[in-house]
Short mmCIF file of C-alpha atoms in Angstrom, two decimals:
data_model
loop_
_atom_site.label_atom_id
_atom_site.label_comp_id
_atom_site.label_asym_id
_atom_site.label_seq_id
_atom_site.Cartn_x
_atom_site.Cartn_y
_atom_site.Cartn_z
CA UNK A 236 33.94 -19.93 42.41
CA UNK A 237 32.59 -16.83 44.10
CA UNK A 238 28.86 -16.11 44.01
CA UNK A 239 29.52 -13.06 41.81
CA UNK A 240 31.41 -15.19 39.27
CA UNK A 241 28.62 -17.74 39.20
CA UNK A 242 26.07 -14.97 38.64
CA UNK A 243 28.07 -13.46 35.78
CA UNK A 244 28.50 -16.89 34.12
CA UNK A 245 24.74 -17.54 34.45
CA UNK A 246 23.88 -14.17 32.88
CA UNK A 247 26.29 -14.69 29.98
CA UNK A 248 24.87 -18.18 29.43
CA UNK A 249 21.23 -17.14 29.54
CA UNK A 250 21.53 -13.84 27.68
CA UNK A 251 21.35 -15.32 24.13
CA UNK A 252 18.30 -17.39 25.01
CA UNK A 253 16.28 -14.60 26.58
CA UNK A 254 13.57 -12.83 24.66
CA UNK A 255 14.29 -9.34 23.48
CA UNK A 256 12.63 -6.30 24.91
CA UNK A 257 11.87 -4.99 21.40
CA UNK A 258 8.54 -3.24 21.69
CA UNK A 259 7.15 -1.66 18.54
CA UNK A 260 4.34 0.64 19.69
CA UNK A 261 1.38 0.34 17.37
CA UNK A 262 3.07 -2.38 15.33
CA UNK A 263 1.12 -4.83 13.22
CA UNK A 264 1.90 -7.90 15.38
CA UNK A 265 1.78 -8.76 19.04
CA UNK A 266 4.77 -8.72 21.33
CA UNK A 267 4.64 -12.50 21.73
CA UNK A 268 4.56 -13.09 18.00
CA UNK A 269 7.43 -10.61 17.54
CA UNK A 270 9.47 -12.52 20.13
CA UNK A 271 8.82 -15.83 18.36
CA UNK A 272 9.72 -14.49 14.94
CA UNK A 273 12.78 -12.72 16.29
CA UNK A 274 14.01 -15.87 18.00
CA UNK A 275 13.59 -18.04 14.92
CA UNK A 276 15.13 -15.55 12.49
CA UNK A 277 18.12 -14.94 14.80
CA UNK A 278 18.60 -18.67 15.10
CA UNK A 279 19.43 -18.81 11.39
CA UNK A 280 20.86 -15.28 11.08
CA UNK A 281 22.46 -14.58 14.49
CA UNK A 282 24.07 -11.27 13.55
CA UNK A 283 20.78 -9.53 12.78
CA UNK A 284 18.93 -7.28 15.21
CA UNK A 285 15.14 -6.69 15.27
CA UNK A 286 14.00 -3.28 14.13
CA UNK A 287 10.54 -1.72 14.33
CA UNK A 288 10.93 0.26 11.11
CA UNK A 289 11.73 -3.02 9.28
CA UNK A 290 8.59 -4.55 10.86
CA UNK A 291 6.55 -1.73 9.27
CA UNK A 292 8.24 -2.26 5.92
CA UNK A 293 7.53 -6.03 6.12
CA UNK A 294 3.87 -5.26 6.79
CA UNK A 295 3.75 -2.85 3.86
CA UNK A 296 5.33 -5.50 1.62
CA UNK A 297 2.83 -8.11 2.86
CA UNK A 298 -0.04 -5.84 1.91
CA UNK A 299 1.44 -4.74 -1.45
CA UNK A 300 1.39 -6.36 -4.86
CA UNK A 301 5.21 -6.49 -4.86
CA UNK A 302 5.71 -3.54 -7.19
CA UNK A 303 6.47 -0.92 -4.50
CA UNK A 304 9.40 -2.63 -2.86
CA UNK A 305 12.46 -0.51 -2.14
CA UNK A 306 16.11 -1.35 -1.41
CA UNK A 307 15.47 -3.76 1.45
CA UNK A 308 15.41 -7.51 0.93
CA UNK A 309 12.00 -9.08 1.41
CA UNK A 310 11.63 -12.81 2.21
CA UNK A 311 8.28 -14.47 2.62
CA UNK A 312 6.72 -17.87 3.07
CA UNK A 313 3.14 -18.90 2.46
CA UNK A 314 1.36 -22.03 3.71
CA UNK A 315 -2.18 -23.30 4.00
CA UNK A 316 -3.28 -24.96 7.20
CA UNK A 317 -0.93 -24.97 10.19
CA UNK A 318 2.06 -22.72 9.77
CA UNK A 319 5.47 -24.11 10.57
CA UNK A 320 7.54 -21.00 11.41
CA UNK A 321 10.80 -22.91 11.75
CA UNK A 322 10.41 -24.58 8.33
CA UNK A 323 9.56 -21.24 6.77
CA UNK A 324 12.62 -19.43 8.08
CA UNK A 325 14.91 -22.42 7.37
CA UNK A 326 13.86 -22.19 3.71
CA UNK A 327 15.27 -18.66 3.36
CA UNK A 328 18.59 -18.16 1.53
CA UNK A 329 21.48 -16.86 3.65
CA UNK A 330 23.16 -15.38 0.56
CA UNK A 331 20.23 -12.98 0.02
CA UNK A 332 20.81 -11.55 3.51
CA UNK A 333 24.43 -10.73 2.75
CA UNK A 334 25.70 -7.94 5.01
CA UNK A 335 22.29 -6.85 6.23
CA UNK A 336 22.21 -5.89 9.93
CA UNK A 337 18.57 -5.44 10.84
CA UNK A 338 15.21 -7.05 10.16
CA UNK A 339 11.52 -6.93 11.05
CA UNK A 340 8.68 -9.30 10.35
CA UNK A 341 4.94 -9.60 10.17
CA UNK A 342 2.42 -12.44 9.88
CA UNK A 343 -0.76 -12.39 7.84
CA UNK A 344 -3.63 -14.89 8.15
CA UNK A 345 -6.53 -15.81 5.92
CA UNK A 346 -6.95 -18.76 3.59
CA UNK A 347 -3.20 -19.17 3.91
CA UNK A 348 -0.66 -17.93 6.42
CA UNK A 349 2.08 -15.63 5.23
CA UNK A 350 5.31 -14.70 7.08
CA UNK A 351 7.05 -11.66 5.61
CA UNK A 352 10.37 -10.26 6.84
CA UNK A 353 12.21 -7.17 5.60
CA UNK A 354 16.03 -7.03 5.90
CA UNK A 355 18.30 -4.01 5.53
#
């Protein structure tokens, strides 16, 4: 195999495991947390792409009483103590996602942790 072929194979192999470069300026969560949430959500829902507008909507939903929600699908998970992000996302129903193509998430702390993601 030529060096170029090896390089192309390596890039194709590593591409799905690399972190995204999604950077939401002024977003409610850090880049590292965004990368972790994106990786875990895409593990269960591989066709979705991260979107900064959806991150803002997730943050609005996390701060609302639930009455102001619009057409996007909101999924959340609450837990006291240590938060298990993988367990939270695994608990979400694939059928609710349907043909959605983008998502964004936020995390809230306090007496309990809360992961909220918006899908559209």
